Amino acid sequence: MNTSLYCHPHSTVNFMLVPRLRYSIIMAAARKPMRLKELEGYLQDVEVFENPKVKLEQYPTTPHIAACMLHTITSTYDDLVDKTVADLGVGCGVLSVGASMLGSGYVLGIDIDEDALATCSANLDEFEMTNIDLLECDVKSLASSEVVNRLHGKFDTVIMNPPFGTKHNQGIDMVFLQAGLKLSTNSVYSLHKTSTREHILKKASDWGVDVTVIAQLRYDLANTLKFHKKKAVDIEVDFYRFSHKR
Amino acid sequence: MKLLTHNMLTSNIIKGVSNGFPLGIVANKVEVKDVDFNQSFVLKTLSKVDWNALRQAATQVGHGDGLPEELGEDLKENDDVLKKIHNAMLQVEVVEGELVCPETGRKFPISNGIPNMLLLEHELQ
Ligand SMILES: C[S@@+](CC[C@H](N)C(=O)[O-])C[C@H]1O[C@@H](n2cnc3c(N)ncnc32)[C@H](O)[C@@H]1O
């Protein structure tokens, strides 16, 4: 898989082999921040979509990108340790598992697809993650301004790799973002296509939230999801932090 | 489904339902999972919880013993009570069962610990 992320000066695209040790034993031994490489090593053991559904844009965040994102979220912004976190479009759970490993107090993973949630649940068992809960629900229903949902304002941090939207559901990533901003009291971390950057920066300013493009990365979509039978196409993706003004 | 999660769910996504909270719980299988106790996290999280609903839910699923009726000011000094609250909020999980809308009786299945809150098109607001 061809991915690279320029968010961390020490990150490289080489995978390091980390022996499969029980994570809980390690955490019991030392509760200090986990190194980036170590995190990435664990995340390689997260099972991915068995039969990805193209319509739902079920391609996983690669272990490398997930580790870089989460490592930045905790080391630069301190938005994971002892925080309540929601993961929108949790899929098979790579972001949630990583967030929990880095010290989140409680994580709620939300997805519309029960097959993805079943794989995710198996991953949580395998990793012995007990502070992650899952919910089958349409994220669109959480973005509405008319209905005050009880989930609104209950999370410190929202993390997500949303569907980017296709011909049929253009703008779904913005709906995810709206839901994320409603659920969180502090910040939302998300990925969006670089080609839509201008639009997103404008939306963020319309909504009155602060926004930072943390990194630009290449995401080999065609390889993660058998989209087109043609050759692999990297797409450029931005890693964002949105935060409510204080 | 942890009871903290239950505390954040409502059925007001259904057309015609105004409040939809708290959802009734039918628990056919309940488990208690080990979660590290973290005093300050419990206190912080508790500030966003509807305590009555949490206590009621814990009682419904058989884990309400020792939970105070009201949260006093001296909670910080009382680790025993905080650990019981931690247990009810984060360790007790409904694995199989149902959530029930208090206004329409609409049932939401919980299977393998995951509540299904998906609605049909005609039920949407
Ligand atoms: C790009 S994948 C990311 C999966 C996972 N978070 C990861 O990082 O590997 C997007 C996920 O969003 C889910 N999804 C798509 N539309 C959704 C919706 N309307 N509500 C909730 N989840 C949705 C898909 O099932 C899929 O798991």
Coordinates of C-alpha atoms and ligand atoms in Angstrom, one line a residue:
Chain A
M1 CA 0.0 0.0 0.0
N2 CA 1.4 3.3 -1.0
T3 CA 0.7 5.9 1.6
S4 CA 2.8 8.7 3.1
L5 CA 1.9 11.4 5.5
Y6 CA 4.0 14.5 6.1
C7 CA 2.8 15.3 9.5
H8 CA 5.7 14.0 11.6
P9 CA 9.3 14.8 11.0
H10 CA 10.4 11.3 12.1
S11 CA 7.8 9.3 10.2
T12 CA 8.8 7.2 7.3
V13 CA 6.8 4.9 5.1
N14 CA 8.8 1.9 6.1
F15 CA 6.8 -0.5 8.3
M16 CA 8.7 -1.8 11.3
L17 CA 7.8 -5.2 12.4
V18 CA 6.7 -5.2 16.0
P19 CA 6.3 -8.5 17.8
R20 CA 2.7 -9.3 18.6
L21 CA 2.6 -8.7 22.4
R22 CA -0.5 -8.4 24.4
Y23 CA -1.1 -4.7 24.6
S24 CA -2.7 -4.8 28.0
I25 CA 0.4 -6.3 29.6
I26 CA 2.5 -3.5 28.1
M27 CA 0.2 -0.8 29.3
A28 CA 0.2 -2.3 32.8
A29 CA 4.0 -2.2 32.8
A30 CA 4.4 1.4 31.8
R31 CA 1.8 4.0 31.3
K32 CA 3.9 6.4 29.3
P33 CA 3.1 7.8 25.9
M34 CA 3.4 5.2 23.1
R35 CA 5.9 5.8 20.3
L36 CA 4.6 6.4 16.9
K37 CA 6.2 3.3 15.4
E38 CA 4.9 1.1 18.2
L39 CA 1.3 2.4 17.7
E40 CA 1.6 1.8 13.9
G41 CA 2.8 -1.8 14.6
Y42 CA -0.3 -2.6 16.7
L43 CA -2.7 -1.0 14.3
Q44 CA -1.4 -3.3 11.6
D45 CA -3.2 -6.1 13.4
V46 CA -6.6 -4.4 13.1
E47 CA -8.7 -6.4 10.7
V48 CA -10.2 -4.5 7.8
F49 CA -13.5 -4.7 5.8
E50 CA -14.1 -8.2 4.7
N51 CA -16.4 -7.2 1.7
P52 CA -16.0 -3.4 1.4
K53 CA -19.2 -1.7 0.3
V54 CA -18.3 0.9 -2.4
K55 CA -21.5 2.8 -1.8
L56 CA -20.5 3.4 1.8
E57 CA -16.9 4.2 0.9
Q58 CA -15.5 1.5 3.0
Y59 CA -11.8 1.8 2.7
P60 CA -9.8 1.7 6.0
T61 CA -7.4 4.4 7.1
T62 CA -4.0 2.7 6.7
P63 CA -2.1 1.9 10.0
H64 CA 0.5 4.4 9.0
I65 CA -1.9 7.3 8.4
A66 CA -4.0 6.4 11.5
A67 CA -0.9 6.3 13.7
C68 CA 0.4 9.6 12.4
M69 CA -3.0 11.3 12.9
L70 CA -3.5 10.0 16.4
H71 CA 0.0 10.7 17.5
T72 CA -0.3 14.3 16.3
I73 CA -3.7 14.6 18.0
T74 CA -2.2 13.6 21.3
S75 CA 1.3 15.0 21.2
T76 CA 0.6 18.4 19.6
Y77 CA -2.9 19.1 20.9
D78 CA -3.4 16.8 23.9
D79 CA -6.9 15.9 22.7
L80 CA -6.9 12.2 23.6
V81 CA -5.7 11.4 27.1
D82 CA -8.6 11.1 29.5
K83 CA -10.9 12.6 26.9
T84 CA -14.3 11.3 25.7
V85 CA -14.0 10.6 22.0
A86 CA -16.5 9.9 19.2
D87 CA -15.4 8.2 16.0
L88 CA -17.9 8.9 13.1
G89 CA -18.0 6.2 10.5
V90 CA -15.9 3.9 12.8
G91 CA -15.7 1.1 10.2
C92 CA -13.4 -1.6 11.5
G93 CA -12.2 0.7 14.3
V94 CA -8.6 1.5 13.5
L95 CA -8.9 5.1 14.8
S96 CA -10.9 4.1 17.9
V97 CA -8.5 1.4 18.8
G98 CA -5.5 3.7 18.4
A99 CA -7.3 6.5 20.4
S100 CA -8.0 4.1 23.2
M101 CA -4.4 2.9 23.2
L102 CA -3.2 6.4 23.6
G103 CA -5.3 6.9 26.7
S104 CA -8.8 8.1 25.8
G105 CA -11.2 7.6 28.6
Y106 CA -14.2 6.5 26.6
V107 CA -14.7 6.1 22.9
L108 CA -18.0 5.8 21.0
G109 CA -17.7 4.4 17.5
I110 CA -20.7 5.1 15.2
D111 CA -21.4 3.4 11.8
I112 CA -24.4 2.7 9.6
D113 CA -23.2 -0.7 8.5
E114 CA -23.6 -3.8 10.7
D115 CA -21.1 -5.9 8.9
A116 CA -18.4 -3.2 9.5
L117 CA -19.5 -3.0 13.2
A118 CA -19.2 -6.8 13.5
T119 CA -15.6 -6.7 12.3
C120 CA -15.0 -3.8 14.6
S121 CA -16.4 -5.6 17.6
A122 CA -14.2 -8.6 16.8
N123 CA -11.2 -6.2 16.7
L124 CA -12.2 -4.8 20.1
D125 CA -12.3 -8.3 21.6
E126 CA -9.0 -9.2 20.0
F127 CA -7.3 -6.1 21.4
E128 CA -9.1 -6.4 24.8
M129 CA -10.4 -2.8 24.5
T130 CA -13.1 -2.3 27.0
N131 CA -13.6 1.4 27.0
I132 CA -14.9 1.5 23.4
D133 CA -18.7 1.3 22.7
L134 CA -20.3 0.9 19.3
L135 CA -23.6 2.3 17.9
E136 CA -25.4 1.5 14.7
C137 CA -26.8 4.8 13.5
D138 CA -26.8 7.1 10.5
V139 CA -24.5 10.0 11.1
K140 CA -26.7 12.2 9.0
S141 CA -29.3 12.0 11.7
L142 CA -26.8 13.6 14.1
A143 CA -26.2 16.7 12.0
S144 CA -29.6 18.3 12.1
S145 CA -29.9 21.6 13.8
E146 CA -33.7 21.3 14.4
V147 CA -33.5 18.1 16.5
V148 CA -31.4 18.5 19.6
N149 CA -29.8 15.2 20.0
R150 CA -28.5 14.1 23.4
L151 CA -25.2 13.1 21.9
H152 CA -24.6 16.8 21.1
G153 CA -21.9 18.3 23.2
K154 CA -21.1 15.1 25.0
F155 CA -17.6 14.6 23.5
D156 CA -14.4 16.4 24.0
T157 CA -12.9 15.2 20.7
V158 CA -14.3 13.8 17.5
I159 CA -12.1 11.8 15.1
M160 CA -13.1 10.6 11.6
N161 CA -12.2 9.5 8.2
P162 CA -15.6 10.3 6.6
P163 CA -16.9 9.1 3.2
F164 CA -15.7 11.8 0.8
G165 CA -18.9 11.7 -1.3
T166 CA -19.6 10.4 -4.7
K167 CA -22.0 11.4 -7.5
H168 CA -24.9 10.0 -5.4
N169 CA -24.1 11.6 -2.1
Q170 CA -22.1 14.7 -2.7
G171 CA -21.2 16.6 0.4
I172 CA -21.6 13.8 2.8
D173 CA -18.2 14.6 4.3
M174 CA -19.5 18.0 5.2
V175 CA -22.5 16.4 6.9
F176 CA -20.1 14.3 8.9
L177 CA -18.2 17.4 9.8
Q178 CA -21.4 19.2 10.9
A179 CA -22.3 16.2 13.1
G180 CA -18.8 16.2 14.5
L181 CA -18.9 19.8 15.4
K182 CA -22.3 19.3 17.1
L183 CA -21.0 16.3 19.1
S184 CA -17.8 17.8 20.3
T185 CA -17.2 20.6 22.8
N186 CA -13.6 21.1 21.7
S187 CA -12.2 19.7 18.5
V188 CA -12.8 17.6 15.4
Y189 CA -10.1 15.8 13.4
S190 CA -11.0 14.8 9.9
L191 CA -9.8 14.0 6.4
H192 CA -11.1 15.7 3.3
K193 CA -10.0 15.8 -0.3
T194 CA -7.4 18.5 -1.0
S195 CA -9.3 19.5 -4.1
T196 CA -12.1 20.8 -1.8
R197 CA -9.8 22.8 0.6
E198 CA -11.0 26.2 -0.4
H199 CA -14.7 25.2 0.1
I200 CA -13.9 23.7 3.5
L201 CA -12.0 26.7 4.8
K202 CA -14.9 28.9 3.7
K203 CA -17.5 26.6 5.4
A204 CA -15.4 26.6 8.6
S205 CA -15.4 30.4 8.6
D206 CA -19.1 30.5 7.9
W207 CA -19.7 28.2 10.9
G208 CA -17.5 30.2 13.1
V209 CA -15.0 27.5 13.9
D210 CA -11.2 27.6 13.9
V211 CA -9.5 25.4 11.3
T212 CA -6.0 24.2 10.7
V213 CA -4.7 22.0 7.8
I214 CA -2.3 19.9 9.8
A215 CA -0.9 17.8 6.9
Q216 CA -1.4 16.9 3.3
L217 CA -1.2 13.2 2.5
R218 CA -1.5 10.8 -0.3
Y219 CA -4.1 8.1 0.0
D220 CA -4.0 5.2 -2.3
L221 CA -7.8 4.7 -2.6
A222 CA -7.8 2.4 -5.5
N223 CA -5.7 -0.1 -3.7
T224 CA -7.7 -0.1 -0.5
L225 CA -11.0 -0.3 -2.3
K226 CA -11.4 -2.0 -5.7
F227 CA -13.0 1.1 -7.1
H228 CA -11.8 1.2 -10.7
K229 CA -10.2 -1.8 -12.3
K230 CA -7.7 0.6 -13.8
K231 CA -4.3 1.4 -12.2
A232 CA -4.0 2.6 -8.7
V233 CA -4.7 6.3 -8.2
D234 CA -3.4 8.3 -5.3
I235 CA -5.7 11.0 -4.1
E236 CA -4.5 14.0 -2.2
V237 CA -6.1 14.3 1.2
D238 CA -5.9 17.0 3.9
F239 CA -5.8 16.2 7.6
Y240 CA -7.7 18.9 9.4
R241 CA -8.3 20.1 12.9
F242 CA -11.5 22.1 13.5
S243 CA -12.1 23.6 16.9
H244 CA -14.8 25.6 18.6
K245 CA -13.8 29.2 19.4
R246 CA -13.2 29.7 23.1
Chain B
M1 CA -23.8 -1.0 25.3
K2 CA -22.5 0.8 28.3
L3 CA -24.9 2.7 30.5
L4 CA -23.0 5.9 29.7
T5 CA -23.9 5.4 26.1
H6 CA -27.5 4.7 27.0
N7 CA -27.5 8.0 28.8
M8 CA -26.7 9.8 25.5
L9 CA -29.3 8.1 23.4
T10 CA -32.8 9.3 22.6
S11 CA -35.5 8.3 20.1
N12 CA -36.4 11.9 19.2
I13 CA -35.0 11.1 15.8
I14 CA -38.4 9.5 15.2
K15 CA -41.0 11.6 13.6
G16 CA -43.4 13.0 16.2
V17 CA -41.2 12.1 19.2
S18 CA -40.3 15.2 21.2
N19 CA -38.1 14.0 24.0
G20 CA -37.6 10.2 23.7
F21 CA -35.5 10.0 26.9
P22 CA -34.6 7.9 28.7
L23 CA -35.1 4.9 26.5
G24 CA -36.4 1.8 28.4
I25 CA -34.1 -1.1 28.6
V26 CA -34.9 -4.8 28.2
A27 CA -31.8 -6.6 29.2
N28 CA -31.5 -10.3 28.2
K29 CA -27.8 -10.6 28.7
V30 CA -25.6 -8.3 30.8
E31 CA -21.8 -8.4 31.3
V32 CA -19.4 -6.5 33.4
K33 CA -16.1 -5.6 31.7
D34 CA -13.0 -4.4 33.5
V35 CA -12.2 -0.8 32.8
D36 CA -9.4 1.1 34.5
F37 CA -10.7 3.4 37.3
N38 CA -9.8 7.0 36.8
Q39 CA -11.2 9.3 39.4
S40 CA -10.9 12.6 37.6
F41 CA -12.3 11.1 34.4
V42 CA -15.3 9.7 36.2
L43 CA -16.0 13.1 37.9
K44 CA -15.6 15.0 34.7
T45 CA -17.8 12.6 32.7
L46 CA -20.4 12.5 35.4
S47 CA -21.0 16.3 35.0
K48 CA -22.6 15.6 31.7
V49 CA -24.7 12.6 32.8
D50 CA -28.4 12.6 33.7
W51 CA -27.9 11.0 37.0
N52 CA -31.5 9.9 37.6
A53 CA -31.5 8.1 34.2
L54 CA -28.2 6.4 34.9
R55 CA -29.2 5.2 38.3
Q56 CA -32.6 4.0 36.9
A57 CA -30.8 2.2 34.0
A58 CA -28.3 0.5 36.4
T59 CA -31.2 -0.6 38.6
Q60 CA -33.1 -2.0 35.6
V61 CA -30.2 -4.2 34.6
G62 CA -29.5 -5.3 38.1
H63 CA -26.4 -3.3 39.0
G64 CA -27.9 -0.4 40.9
D65 CA -26.8 -1.4 44.4
G66 CA -25.0 1.2 46.4
L67 CA -25.6 4.0 43.9
P68 CA -26.6 7.2 45.7
E69 CA -30.0 8.8 45.0
E70 CA -28.3 12.2 44.5
L71 CA -24.8 13.2 43.8
G72 CA -23.5 15.1 46.8
E73 CA -20.8 17.7 46.9
D74 CA -18.4 15.4 48.8
L75 CA -18.2 12.9 45.9
K76 CA -14.6 13.7 45.3
E77 CA -13.6 12.4 48.8
N78 CA -15.7 9.2 48.4
D79 CA -13.8 6.7 46.3
D80 CA -16.0 3.8 47.3
V81 CA -19.1 5.5 45.8
L82 CA -17.1 6.8 42.8
K83 CA -16.0 3.2 42.0
K84 CA -19.6 2.1 42.1
I85 CA -20.5 4.9 39.7
H86 CA -17.6 4.0 37.5
N87 CA -18.9 0.4 37.4
A88 CA -22.4 1.5 36.5
M89 CA -21.3 4.0 33.9
L90 CA -18.5 2.2 32.2
Q91 CA -18.2 -1.4 33.2
V92 CA -21.8 -2.7 33.0
E93 CA -22.8 -3.6 29.5
V94 CA -26.1 -4.8 28.0
V95 CA -25.0 -7.4 25.4
E96 CA -28.4 -8.6 24.2
G97 CA -31.7 -6.9 24.6
E98 CA -33.7 -3.9 23.5
L99 CA -34.1 -0.2 23.9
V100 CA -37.7 1.0 24.0
C101 CA -38.9 4.5 23.0
P102 CA -40.8 5.9 26.0
E103 CA -43.3 7.7 23.7
T104 CA -44.1 5.3 20.9
G105 CA -42.9 1.9 22.2
R106 CA -40.7 1.5 19.1
K107 CA -38.0 -1.1 19.9
F108 CA -34.4 -0.8 19.0
P109 CA -32.6 -4.1 19.2
I110 CA -29.2 -4.5 21.0
S111 CA -27.2 -7.4 19.7
N112 CA -23.7 -8.3 20.4
G113 CA -23.6 -5.2 22.6
I114 CA -24.5 -2.9 19.7
P115 CA -27.7 -0.9 19.8
N116 CA -29.3 -0.4 16.3
M117 CA -30.8 3.0 16.1
L118 CA -31.4 3.0 12.4
L119 CA -34.8 4.1 11.3
L120 CA -37.0 3.4 8.3
E121 CA -37.5 6.2 5.8
H122 CA -41.1 6.9 7.0
E123 CA -40.1 7.1 10.6
L124 CA -37.6 10.0 10.1
Q125 CA -38.3 13.5 11.4
Ligands
LIG1 C1 -13.7 5.8 4.8 S1 -14.4 4.6 5.8 C2 -13.5 4.9 7.3 C3 -13.5 3.7 8.2 C4 -12.7 3.8 9.5 N1 -13.1 4.9 10.3 C5 -11.3 3.9 9.3 O1 -10.7 4.9 9.5 O2 -10.7 2.9 8.8 C6 -16.0 5.4 6.1 C7 -17.0 4.7 7.0 O3 -18.2 5.4 7.2 C8 -19.3 4.6 7.2 N2 -20.5 5.3 6.7 C9 -20.8 5.7 5.5 N3 -21.9 6.4 5.5 C10 -22.3 6.5 6.8 C11 -23.5 7.2 7.4 N4 -24.4 7.8 6.7 N5 -23.6 7.1 8.8 C12 -22.6 6.4 9.5 N6 -21.6 5.7 8.9 C13 -21.4 5.8 7.6 C14 -18.9 3.4 6.3 O4 -19.6 2.3 6.6 C15 -17.4 3.3 6.6 O5 -17.2 2.4 7.6

